[in-house]
Tab-separated table of C-alpha atoms and ligand atoms in Angstrom:
chain	number	residue	atom	x	y	z
A	197	UNK	CA	0.000	0.000	0.000
A	198	UNK	CA	1.069	3.616	-0.532
A	199	UNK	CA	2.836	5.451	2.284
A	200	UNK	CA	1.912	8.987	1.154
A	201	UNK	CA	-0.579	10.430	-1.347
A	202	UNK	CA	-0.857	13.937	-2.764
A	203	UNK	CA	-4.325	15.253	-3.530
A	204	UNK	CA	-4.160	17.474	-6.622
A	205	UNK	CA	-7.460	19.195	-5.909
A	206	UNK	CA	-9.316	21.420	-3.433
A	207	UNK	CA	-12.687	21.706	-1.705
A	208	UNK	CA	-14.987	18.862	-0.766
A	209	UNK	CA	-13.364	16.238	-3.016
A	210	UNK	CA	-9.912	16.887	-1.522
A	211	UNK	CA	-11.471	16.432	1.927
A	212	UNK	CA	-13.216	13.257	0.726
A	213	UNK	CA	-9.941	11.742	-0.516
A	214	UNK	CA	-8.085	12.706	2.701
A	215	UNK	CA	-10.780	10.894	4.718
A	216	UNK	CA	-10.284	7.742	2.638
A	217	UNK	CA	-6.487	7.993	3.105
A	218	UNK	CA	-6.838	8.347	6.879
A	219	UNK	CA	-8.959	5.191	7.030
A	220	UNK	CA	-6.316	3.362	4.989
A	221	UNK	CA	-3.452	4.656	7.193
A	222	UNK	CA	-1.914	6.692	4.358
A	223	UNK	CA	-0.213	10.061	4.927
A	224	UNK	CA	-1.588	12.962	2.888
A	225	UNK	CA	-0.200	16.029	1.153
A	226	UNK	CA	-2.577	18.854	0.226
A	227	UNK	CA	-1.830	21.407	-2.481
A	228	UNK	CA	-3.358	24.868	-2.355
A	229	UNK	CA	-3.498	28.168	-4.157
A	230	UNK	CA	-2.603	31.328	-2.195
A	231	UNK	CA	-6.196	32.272	-1.211
A	232	UNK	CA	-6.916	28.637	-0.196
A	233	UNK	CA	-4.289	28.647	2.568
A	234	UNK	CA	-6.819	28.411	5.419
A	235	UNK	CA	-9.137	25.927	3.754
A	236	UNK	CA	-10.255	22.658	5.300
A	237	UNK	CA	-8.334	20.323	2.996
A	238	UNK	CA	-5.090	22.104	3.969
A	239	UNK	CA	-5.907	21.787	7.686
A	240	UNK	CA	-6.802	18.118	7.406
A	241	UNK	CA	-3.775	16.937	5.424
A	242	UNK	CA	-0.507	15.957	7.117
A	243	UNK	CA	1.485	18.275	4.849
A	244	UNK	CA	0.555	21.098	2.485
A	245	UNK	CA	2.300	22.842	-0.403
A	246	UNK	CA	1.383	26.128	-2.023
A	247	UNK	CA	1.329	25.645	-5.803
A	248	UNK	CA	0.528	29.133	-7.049
A	249	UNK	CA	-1.758	32.097	-7.411
A	250	UNK	CA	-5.552	32.134	-7.191
A	251	UNK	CA	-6.300	31.499	-10.843
A	252	UNK	CA	-6.693	27.739	-11.403
A	253	UNK	CA	-4.446	27.970	-14.458
A	254	UNK	CA	-1.611	29.103	-12.165
A	255	UNK	CA	-2.262	26.596	-9.363
A	256	UNK	CA	-4.618	23.598	-9.588
A	257	UNK	CA	-3.907	23.275	-13.321
A	258	UNK	CA	-0.207	24.094	-13.004
A	259	UNK	CA	1.296	20.732	-13.935
A	260	UNK	CA	5.003	21.578	-13.381
A	261	UNK	CA	4.278	22.983	-9.909
A	262	UNK	CA	2.164	19.981	-8.937
A	263	UNK	CA	4.704	17.444	-10.183
A	264	UNK	CA	7.586	19.205	-8.403
A	265	UNK	CA	5.567	19.431	-5.183
A	266	UNK	CA	4.875	15.680	-5.446
A	267	UNK	CA	8.565	14.904	-5.962
A	268	UNK	CA	9.700	17.254	-3.175
A	269	UNK	CA	7.261	15.703	-0.692
A	270	UNK	CA	8.220	12.197	-1.880
A	271	UNK	CA	4.666	11.011	-2.428
A	272	UNK	CA	3.947	7.580	-3.921
A	273	UNK	CA	0.757	8.580	-5.696
A	274	UNK	CA	-1.437	11.496	-6.777
A	275	UNK	CA	-5.238	11.537	-6.538
A	276	UNK	CA	-6.676	14.070	-9.009
A	277	UNK	CA	-10.271	14.186	-7.673
A	278	UNK	CA	-12.685	15.443	-10.350
A	279	UNK	CA	-12.354	18.475	-12.636
A	280	UNK	CA	-8.938	20.198	-12.958
A	281	UNK	CA	-6.427	17.503	-14.073
A	282	UNK	CA	-8.604	14.433	-13.452
A	283	UNK	CA	-9.071	13.643	-17.155
A	284	UNK	CA	-5.825	15.120	-18.441
A	285	UNK	CA	-3.992	12.235	-20.147
A	286	UNK	CA	-0.794	14.291	-20.402
A	287	UNK	CA	-0.751	14.807	-16.619
A	288	UNK	CA	-1.493	11.125	-15.928
A	289	UNK	CA	1.359	10.133	-18.242
A	290	UNK	CA	3.766	12.646	-16.693
A	291	UNK	CA	3.020	11.275	-13.198
A	292	UNK	CA	4.045	7.797	-14.377
A	293	UNK	CA	7.197	9.244	-16.013
A	294	UNK	CA	8.164	10.733	-12.656
A	295	UNK	CA	7.436	7.447	-10.910
A	296	UNK	CA	4.338	8.755	-9.160
A	297	UNK	CA	1.271	6.528	-9.388
A	298	UNK	CA	-1.700	8.343	-10.949
A	299	UNK	CA	-4.852	7.191	-9.121
A	300	UNK	CA	-7.034	6.520	-12.125
A	301	UNK	CA	-6.933	4.556	-15.371
A	302	UNK	CA	-4.009	4.422	-17.798
A	303	UNK	CA	-3.223	7.681	-19.630
A	304	UNK	CA	-4.035	6.051	-23.005
A	305	UNK	CA	-7.495	5.103	-21.734
A	306	UNK	CA	-8.145	8.677	-20.546
A	307	UNK	CA	-7.075	9.876	-23.991
A	308	UNK	CA	-9.249	7.328	-25.788
A	309	UNK	CA	-12.406	7.957	-23.749
A	310	UNK	CA	-11.829	11.717	-23.940
A	311	UNK	CA	-12.372	11.449	-27.682
A	312	UNK	CA	-16.094	10.732	-27.837
A	313	UNK	CA	-15.871	9.608	-31.491
A	314	UNK	CA	-13.150	7.049	-30.681
A	315	UNK	CA	-15.043	5.938	-27.565
A	316	UNK	CA	-18.201	5.346	-29.652
A	317	UNK	CA	-16.242	3.296	-32.191
A	318	UNK	CA	-14.565	1.192	-29.514
A	319	UNK	CA	-17.694	0.237	-27.567
A	320	UNK	CA	-19.681	-0.306	-30.778
A	321	UNK	CA	-17.161	-2.983	-31.800
A	322	UNK	CA	-17.825	-4.642	-28.445
A	323	UNK	CA	-21.580	-4.756	-29.169
A	324	UNK	CA	-22.666	-1.859	-26.955
A	325	UNK	CA	-25.765	-0.040	-28.300
A	326	UNK	CA	-25.127	3.577	-29.400
A	327	UNK	CA	-27.491	6.429	-30.164
A	328	UNK	CA	-27.943	6.123	-33.964
A	329	UNK	CA	-25.636	8.656	-35.562
A	330	UNK	CA	-22.701	9.451	-37.795
A	331	UNK	CA	-19.810	7.058	-38.186
A	332	UNK	CA	-16.847	9.053	-36.962
A	333	UNK	CA	-16.099	12.689	-37.663
A	334	UNK	CA	-18.489	14.713	-39.814
A	335	UNK	CA	-16.127	16.600	-42.128
A	336	UNK	CA	-18.424	18.662	-44.300
A	337	UNK	CA	-21.912	20.093	-44.651
A	338	UNK	CA	-22.521	17.661	-47.521
A	339	UNK	CA	-21.682	14.702	-45.296
A	340	UNK	CA	-23.876	16.097	-42.518
A	341	UNK	CA	-26.804	16.422	-44.948
A	342	UNK	CA	-26.363	12.845	-46.012
A	343	UNK	CA	-26.276	11.532	-42.412
A	344	UNK	CA	-29.275	13.719	-41.500
A	345	UNK	CA	-31.343	12.476	-44.474
A	346	UNK	CA	-30.638	8.917	-43.360
A	347	UNK	CA	-31.545	9.287	-39.675
A	348	UNK	CA	-33.992	12.191	-39.732
A	349	UNK	CA	-34.597	15.169	-37.422
A	350	UNK	CA	-34.321	16.412	-34.770
A	351	UNK	CA	-30.651	15.619	-34.268
A	352	UNK	CA	-27.788	16.602	-31.986
A	353	UNK	CA	-24.375	17.850	-33.011
A	354	UNK	CA	-21.714	17.097	-30.417
A	355	UNK	CA	-18.005	17.874	-30.078
A	356	UNK	CA	-15.632	14.887	-30.110
A	357	UNK	CA	-13.591	16.548	-27.366
A	358	UNK	CA	-16.695	17.673	-25.453
A	359	UNK	CA	-18.639	15.639	-22.946
A	360	UNK	CA	-21.199	16.445	-20.312
A	361	UNK	CA	-23.127	18.409	-22.912
A	362	UNK	CA	-20.411	20.986	-23.616
A	363	UNK	CA	-20.505	22.106	-27.241
A	364	UNK	CA	-23.854	20.408	-27.962
A	365	UNK	CA	-26.254	21.803	-30.593
A	366	UNK	CA	-29.773	20.771	-31.597
A	367	UNK	CA	-30.939	20.884	-35.232
A	368	UNK	CA	-34.703	20.603	-35.750
A	369	UNK	CA	-34.613	20.545	-39.526
A	370	UNK	CA	-32.463	20.983	-42.607
A	371	UNK	CA	-32.646	24.787	-42.338
A	372	UNK	CA	-31.051	24.629	-38.868
A	373	UNK	CA	-28.358	22.202	-39.887
A	374	UNK	CA	-25.744	24.442	-41.511
A	375	UNK	CA	-25.753	27.052	-38.728
A	376	UNK	CA	-25.808	24.412	-35.973
A	377	UNK	CA	-22.889	22.657	-37.622
A	378	UNK	CA	-20.806	25.825	-38.013
A	379	UNK	CA	-21.601	27.000	-34.473
A	380	UNK	CA	-20.794	23.607	-32.919
A	381	UNK	CA	-17.512	23.438	-34.829
A	382	UNK	CA	-16.517	26.979	-33.833
A	383	UNK	CA	-17.401	26.413	-30.187
A	384	UNK	CA	-15.514	23.118	-30.118
A	385	UNK	CA	-12.435	24.723	-31.677
A	386	UNK	CA	-12.488	27.580	-29.145
A	387	UNK	CA	-13.212	25.427	-26.085
A	388	UNK	CA	-11.117	22.310	-26.796
A	389	UNK	CA	-8.755	23.250	-29.638
A	390	UNK	CA	-10.355	20.402	-31.604
A	391	UNK	CA	-13.165	21.026	-34.096
A	392	UNK	CA	-14.121	17.400	-34.735
A	393	UNK	CA	-17.840	16.836	-34.373
A	394	UNK	CA	-20.302	13.958	-34.675
A	395	UNK	CA	-24.051	13.663	-35.018
A	396	UNK	CA	-26.629	11.717	-33.038
A	397	UNK	CA	-30.362	11.241	-33.426
A	398	UNK	CA	-32.169	13.359	-30.817
A	399	UNK	CA	-33.666	11.172	-28.110
A	400	UNK	CA	-36.911	12.756	-26.859
A	401	UNK	CA	-37.292	13.163	-23.098
A	402	UNK	CA	-34.511	10.774	-22.169
A	403	UNK	CA	-33.281	9.746	-18.746
A	404	UNK	CA	-29.596	10.198	-18.013
A	405	UNK	CA	-28.670	6.959	-16.290
A	406	UNK	CA	-25.059	6.123	-15.498
A	407	UNK	CA	-23.419	2.998	-14.105
A	408	UNK	CA	-20.601	3.087	-11.560
A	409	UNK	CA	-17.750	0.791	-12.569
A	410	UNK	CA	-14.883	-0.571	-10.493
A	411	UNK	CA	-12.049	-2.459	-12.144
A	412	UNK	CA	-8.632	-3.607	-10.978
A	413	UNK	CA	-5.333	-3.996	-12.827
A	414	UNK	CA	-5.848	-7.766	-12.995
A	415	UNK	CA	-8.861	-7.654	-15.303
A	416	UNK	CA	-11.627	-7.891	-12.688
A	417	UNK	CA	-14.530	-5.529	-13.440
A	418	UNK	CA	-17.818	-5.013	-11.621
A	419	UNK	CA	-20.608	-2.420	-11.570
A	420	UNK	CA	-22.239	-0.882	-8.498
A	421	UNK	CA	-25.611	-0.213	-10.091
A	422	UNK	CA	-26.940	3.001	-11.556
A	423	UNK	CA	-27.456	6.657	-10.709
A	424	UNK	CA	-30.238	8.732	-12.201
A	425	UNK	CA	-28.893	12.173	-13.127
A	426	UNK	CA	-31.821	13.318	-15.242
A	427	UNK	CA	-32.327	16.523	-13.268
A	428	UNK	CA	-29.993	18.936	-15.012
A	429	UNK	CA	-30.013	22.602	-15.803
A	430	UNK	CA	-27.876	23.783	-18.710
A	431	UNK	CA	-25.931	20.514	-18.527
A	432	UNK	CA	-25.211	21.056	-14.846
A	433	UNK	CA	-26.465	18.282	-12.606
A	434	UNK	CA	-28.482	19.566	-9.655
A	435	UNK	CA	-29.796	16.469	-7.932
A	436	UNK	CA	-28.871	12.828	-8.390
A	437	UNK	CA	-30.373	9.667	-6.990
A	438	UNK	CA	-29.699	5.968	-6.766
A	439	UNK	CA	-31.268	3.666	-7.674
A	440	UNK	CA	-33.298	5.076	-10.580
A	441	UNK	CA	-37.088	5.040	-10.243
A	442	UNK	CA	-37.131	4.104	-13.947
A	443	UNK	CA	-35.160	0.905	-13.381
A	444	UNK	CA	-36.200	-2.672	-12.693
A	445	UNK	CA	-34.032	-5.643	-11.726
A	446	UNK	CA	-34.036	-7.057	-15.258
A	447	UNK	CA	-33.007	-3.784	-16.938
A	448	UNK	CA	-30.373	-3.154	-14.256
A	449	UNK	CA	-28.827	-6.535	-14.936
A	450	UNK	CA	-28.849	-5.966	-18.696
A	451	UNK	CA	-27.488	-2.405	-18.579
A	452	UNK	CA	-24.958	-3.373	-15.904
A	453	UNK	CA	-23.594	-6.155	-18.116
A	454	UNK	CA	-23.369	-3.761	-21.079
A	455	UNK	CA	-21.602	-1.152	-18.910
A	456	UNK	CA	-19.023	-3.734	-17.809
A	457	UNK	CA	-18.624	-4.821	-21.446
A	458	UNK	CA	-17.908	-1.191	-22.488
A	459	UNK	CA	-15.329	-0.816	-19.692
A	460	UNK	CA	-13.742	-4.147	-20.602
A	461	UNK	CA	-13.383	-3.047	-24.231
A	462	UNK	CA	-11.227	-0.151	-22.975
A	463	UNK	CA	-9.209	-2.459	-20.641
A	464	UNK	CA	-10.448	-0.115	-17.939
A	465	UNK	CA	-9.303	-0.097	-14.344
A	466	UNK	CA	-9.985	2.259	-11.381
A	467	UNK	CA	-13.400	3.859	-10.708
A	468	UNK	CA	-15.278	4.991	-13.814
A	469	UNK	CA	-18.747	5.750	-15.120
A	470	UNK	CA	-20.595	4.558	-18.203
A	471	UNK	CA	-23.293	7.063	-19.223
A	472	UNK	CA	-26.463	6.055	-21.040
A	473	UNK	CA	-29.513	7.811	-22.372
A	474	UNK	CA	-32.689	5.784	-21.810
A	475	UNK	CA	-35.811	6.556	-23.865
A	476	UNK	CA	-39.421	6.194	-22.717
A	477	UNK	CA	-39.567	2.637	-24.116
A	478	UNK	CA	-36.558	1.752	-21.918
A	479	UNK	CA	-34.236	1.464	-24.917
A	480	UNK	CA	-30.774	2.447	-23.726
A	481	UNK	CA	-27.845	3.935	-25.584
A	482	UNK	CA	-24.214	4.504	-24.573
A	483	UNK	CA	-23.237	8.204	-24.769
A	484	UNK	CA	-19.857	8.496	-23.072
A	485	UNK	CA	-17.516	7.233	-20.373
A	486	UNK	CA	-16.084	9.324	-17.535
A	487	UNK	CA	-12.666	8.199	-16.359
A	488	UNK	CA	-12.720	9.882	-12.934
A	489	UNK	CA	-14.423	9.748	-9.545
A	490	UNK	CA	-17.641	11.722	-9.980
A	491	UNK	CA	-19.285	14.402	-7.863
A	492	UNK	CA	-22.336	12.164	-7.363
A	493	UNK	CA	-20.442	9.024	-6.228
A	494	UNK	CA	-21.832	9.242	-2.645
A	495	UNK	CA	-25.356	8.128	-3.642
A	496	UNK	CA	-23.858	4.840	-4.837
A	497	UNK	CA	-21.807	4.548	-1.638
A	498	UNK	CA	-24.945	5.045	0.463
A	499	UNK	CA	-26.931	2.235	-1.204
A	500	UNK	CA	-24.085	-0.270	-1.613
A	501	UNK	CA	-22.055	0.397	1.555
A	502	UNK	CA	-18.904	0.463	-0.607
A	503	UNK	CA	-16.334	3.245	-0.133
A	504	UNK	CA	-15.532	3.954	-3.785
A	505	UNK	CA	-12.559	6.244	-3.065
A	506	UNK	CA	-10.916	3.656	-0.797
A	507	UNK	CA	-11.444	1.009	-3.486
A	508	UNK	CA	-9.946	3.347	-6.083
A	509	UNK	CA	-6.808	3.815	-3.948
A	510	UNK	CA	-6.446	0.073	-3.254
A	511	UNK	CA	-6.783	-0.634	-6.978
A	512	UNK	CA	-4.079	1.950	-7.791
A	513	UNK	CA	-1.793	0.185	-5.301
A	514	UNK	CA	-2.183	-2.946	-7.427
A	515	UNK	CA	-4.552	-4.816	-5.133
A	516	UNK	CA	-7.158	-7.190	-6.490
A	517	UNK	CA	-10.828	-6.269	-6.144
A	518	UNK	CA	-12.235	-8.246	-3.241
A	519	UNK	CA	-15.862	-7.421	-4.087
A	520	UNK	CA	-17.586	-9.825	-6.479
A	521	UNK	CA	-20.544	-8.781	-8.646
A	522	UNK	CA	-22.852	-11.045	-6.633
A	523	UNK	CA	-21.718	-9.340	-3.390
A	524	UNK	CA	-23.062	-5.973	-4.584
A	525	UNK	CA	-26.453	-5.503	-2.944
A	526	UNK	CA	-28.587	-2.410	-3.335
A	527	UNK	CA	-30.099	-1.328	-0.038
A	528	UNK	CA	-32.616	1.534	0.157
A	529	UNK	CA	-32.543	4.876	-1.654
A	530	UNK	CA	-30.136	7.819	-1.720
A	531	UNK	CA	-30.544	11.372	-3.046
A	532	UNK	CA	-27.864	14.052	-3.408
A	533	UNK	CA	-28.496	17.782	-3.728
A	534	UNK	CA	-25.638	19.961	-4.899
A	535	UNK	CA	-25.691	23.077	-2.725
A	536	UNK	CA	-24.204	25.865	-4.821
A	537	UNK	CA	-23.519	29.490	-3.986
A	538	UNK	CA	-25.806	30.599	-6.815
A	539	UNK	CA	-28.941	32.692	-6.911
A	540	UNK	CA	-31.845	30.666	-8.332
A	541	UNK	CA	-33.888	33.898	-8.493
A	542	UNK	CA	-31.305	35.468	-10.762
A	543	UNK	CA	-30.694	32.781	-13.384
A	544	UNK	CA	-28.398	30.878	-10.996
A	545	UNK	CA	-25.776	33.630	-11.115
A	546	UNK	CA	-22.761	32.914	-8.859
A	547	UNK	CA	-22.968	34.361	-5.362
A	548	UNK	CA	-19.448	34.177	-3.915
A	549	UNK	CA	-18.522	35.831	-0.627
A	550	UNK	CA	-18.179	35.129	3.064
A	551	UNK	CA	-20.710	32.789	4.637
A	552	UNK	CA	-22.141	33.979	7.956
A	553	UNK	CA	-23.848	31.405	10.147
A	554	UNK	CA	-23.471	27.849	8.842
A	555	UNK	CA	-25.535	25.131	10.493
A	556	UNK	CA	-25.477	21.712	8.892
A	557	UNK	CA	-28.281	19.158	9.148
A	558	UNK	CA	-27.706	15.866	10.938
A	559	UNK	CA	-29.616	12.929	12.320
A	560	UNK	CA	-30.354	9.536	10.753
A	561	UNK	CA	-29.370	8.978	7.131
A	562	UNK	CA	-27.812	12.395	6.526
A	563	UNK	CA	-24.326	12.931	5.039
A	564	UNK	CA	-22.614	16.213	4.174
A	565	UNK	CA	-19.551	16.301	1.934
A	566	UNK	CA	-18.292	19.865	2.136
A	567	UNK	CA	-15.196	21.924	2.805
A	568	UNK	CA	-17.179	24.925	4.039
A	569	UNK	CA	-17.754	26.126	7.593
A	570	UNK	CA	-18.919	29.242	9.452
A	571	UNK	CA	-17.194	32.404	8.120
A	572	UNK	CA	-15.745	30.454	5.174
A	573	UNK	CA	-15.367	32.521	2.012
A	574	UNK	CA	-16.645	31.080	-1.268
A	575	UNK	CA	-13.963	32.215	-3.692
A	576	UNK	CA	-14.952	33.575	-7.093
A	577	UNK	CA	-12.087	31.771	-8.912
A	578	UNK	CA	-13.406	28.219	-8.638
A	579	UNK	CA	-16.734	26.460	-9.032
A	580	UNK	CA	-19.537	27.567	-6.791
A	581	UNK	CA	-20.388	24.321	-5.009
A	582	UNK	CA	-20.552	24.825	-1.220
A	583	UNK	CA	-21.116	21.170	-0.587
A	584	UNK	CA	-23.265	18.132	-1.200
A	585	UNK	CA	-26.167	17.054	0.964
A	586	UNK	CA	-26.776	13.338	0.650
A	587	UNK	CA	-29.571	11.458	2.384
A	588	UNK	CA	-30.418	7.771	2.666
A	589	UNK	CA	-33.845	6.265	3.262
A	590	UNK	CA	-35.275	2.735	3.157
A	591	UNK	CA	-37.213	3.738	0.045
A	592	UNK	CA	-37.575	6.750	-2.261
A	593	UNK	CA	-40.390	8.255	-0.233
A	594	UNK	CA	-38.402	8.156	2.993
A	595	UNK	CA	-35.365	9.619	1.205
A	596	UNK	CA	-37.516	12.462	-0.173
A	597	UNK	CA	-38.989	13.277	3.280
A	598	UNK	CA	-35.545	13.180	4.818
A	599	UNK	CA	-34.083	15.435	2.109
A	600	UNK	CA	-36.832	17.975	2.719
A	601	UNK	CA	-36.192	17.905	6.460
A	602	UNK	CA	-32.418	18.191	5.977
A	603	UNK	CA	-32.720	21.058	3.459
A	604	UNK	CA	-34.906	22.921	5.952
A	605	UNK	CA	-32.299	22.415	8.699
A	606	UNK	CA	-29.440	23.618	6.501
A	607	UNK	CA	-28.665	27.260	7.363
A	608	UNK	CA	-26.179	29.138	5.209
A	609	UNK	CA	-26.281	32.893	5.754
A	610	UNK	CA	-25.004	35.836	3.694
A	611	UNK	CA	-24.673	34.049	0.348
A	612	UNK	CA	-27.498	33.013	-1.989
A	613	UNK	CA	-27.739	29.236	-2.328
A	614	UNK	CA	-29.639	26.648	-4.346
A	615	UNK	CA	-31.356	25.326	-1.181
A	616	UNK	CA	-34.709	27.092	-1.875
A	617	UNK	CA	-34.668	25.719	-5.415
A	618	UNK	CA	-34.036	22.156	-4.166
A	619	UNK	CA	-36.954	22.532	-1.734
A	620	UNK	CA	-39.221	23.379	-4.680
A	621	UNK	CA	-38.001	20.364	-6.655
A	622	UNK	CA	-38.544	18.059	-3.651
A	623	UNK	CA	-42.106	19.411	-3.227
A	624	UNK	CA	-42.947	19.036	-6.927
A	625	UNK	CA	-45.636	16.397	-7.565
A	626	UNK	CA	-43.994	15.181	-10.790
A	627	UNK	CA	-40.640	14.768	-9.040
A	628	UNK	CA	-42.351	12.828	-6.270
A	629	UNK	CA	-43.849	10.469	-8.873
A	630	UNK	CA	-40.384	9.988	-10.378
A	631	UNK	CA	-41.321	11.742	-13.610
A	632	UNK	CA	-38.031	13.426	-14.372
A	633	UNK	CA	-36.500	13.789	-17.790
A	634	UNK	CA	-34.659	16.243	-20.009
A	635	UNK	CA	-36.984	19.191	-19.848
A	636	UNK	CA	-38.195	18.701	-16.272
A	637	UNK	CA	-36.840	21.990	-14.989
A	638	UNK	CA	-38.056	24.031	-17.967
A	639	UNK	CA	-41.446	22.308	-18.103
A	640	UNK	CA	-42.229	21.699	-14.444
A	641	UNK	CA	-40.312	24.323	-12.517
A	642	UNK	CA	-41.478	27.484	-14.206
A	643	UNK	CA	-43.368	29.691	-11.761
A	644	UNK	CA	-46.934	28.918	-12.840
A	645	UNK	CA	-46.410	25.252	-13.503
A	646	UNK	CA	-44.839	23.725	-10.439
A	647	UNK	CA	-47.568	21.415	-9.234
B	5	MV4	C1	-28.602	14.001	-25.751
B	5	MV4	C2	-29.969	14.338	-25.571
B	5	MV4	C3	-30.846	13.905	-26.545
B	5	MV4	N1	-30.401	13.213	-27.624
B	5	MV4	N2	-28.213	13.299	-26.847
B	5	MV4	C4	-25.689	14.673	-23.046
B	5	MV4	C5	-24.903	15.068	-21.902
B	5	MV4	C6	-25.891	15.412	-20.862
B	5	MV4	N3	-25.358	16.308	-19.897
B	5	MV4	C7	-27.029	15.975	-21.668
B	5	MV4	N4	-27.012	15.260	-22.856
B	5	MV4	C8	-28.020	15.023	-23.714
B	5	MV4	N5	-27.670	14.332	-24.844
B	5	MV4	C9	-29.106	12.928	-27.750
B	5	MV4	N6	-28.695	12.237	-28.835
B	5	MV4	C10	-30.327	15.069	-24.452
B	5	MV4	C11	-29.363	15.411	-23.499
B	5	MV4	C12	-29.833	16.159	-22.362
B	5	MV4	C13	-30.326	15.481	-21.222
B	5	MV4	C14	-30.353	14.089	-21.154
B	5	MV4	C15	-30.854	13.437	-20.043
B	5	MV4	C16	-31.351	14.170	-18.973
B	5	MV4	C17	-31.316	15.538	-18.990
B	5	MV4	C18	-30.804	16.225	-20.117
B	5	MV4	C19	-30.776	17.625	-20.156
B	5	MV4	C20	-30.282	18.258	-21.268
B	5	MV4	C21	-29.809	17.526	-22.361
């Protein structure tokens, strides 16, 4: 096992990884930007190194500074968390070059899955169902027209280097197509430095259902069931739950096997996620794979009792998975609300600043993953998540009641938060019936239409 790990991240996920390390008896090194000096992850770690100025580009994305800090502190491994360098194949490769274990999959696998066109090709060969769409890169308007005539409208144009909905465009008809194509290509070029795009048939009112994967370096691969992440706003997830109210045991088994098959095709190890869209007839289609620990991993931990971050670290140390597929049992229901410093009454605009009173909920089945505390300042340089509120109940109804109770207990003063918005979602009759899909927030959460 590792003696010392560096966490190349900040906030709640850095705290989460430090907790896992402590339980495994591993020493920890935090990295921080100048304004983060007093933050919780720095206080909790055994050692801490300043890696640069406030701007993420100069600190949490500063690869030379992070690698030299890791070498200076003589760490055995680096955990990247999510965001920042978590899916940077160059960083993962450089860690290995410097004899530091990168806690995640192989750099080549990050690279492969980061290219959504290559990922589609790979899993298709393995027999995984895809959203009907273009074969590979769409090079020209002529080719796009041809693909569109074949599969029909509406359709989606997506960036090969995108993911999570970044650089997505909808075309309703042939008139839309040229502009949508040009816009998607321009956006992709600007955002990712790669203007490759592909096309997919538009799936109406889909569910976003993803499977948690765990694999070791010895070829063992299992799944920990699904998460339902259908509640999104502008491609930002707001609330996630596990299991999915749309799922049954038969479909879970089938999709789980397909998810493992997709991961196996990539020779995947570490924790990862296979994302699917599921249509109203319960047809499911692979959309992409995430090669990192995800924000919403706690809902899976709550219903399986498995500490995914600890497993990820053990796997990186070369250990064999000790959990067998048949050992994975789903118990009860978990819901996560992302509590952001954003103003839901002002188009979710960021609301950074110093928190006043901060009183967290507690009691049975309540978990908070956060790096915030009373008088903590939400910095404007990084993302606006204050923390995650996760609840467990024996069934969905109990989880919903508990979430409402916990949201009401949660007091965060002086900054606007998404708590009032979450309370409205939880009270919504359609949400309570489990009727959540793509346009839920637009269709059901507008002011005159929320019952
Ligand atoms: C789609 C889609 C419809 N058709 N792809 C992909 C990433 C995710 N963040 C949103 N994505 C979508 N991809 C095709 N071919 C609709 C969405 C989508 C969505 C999907 C499930 C649940 C909520 C959603 C909200 C916006 C867009």
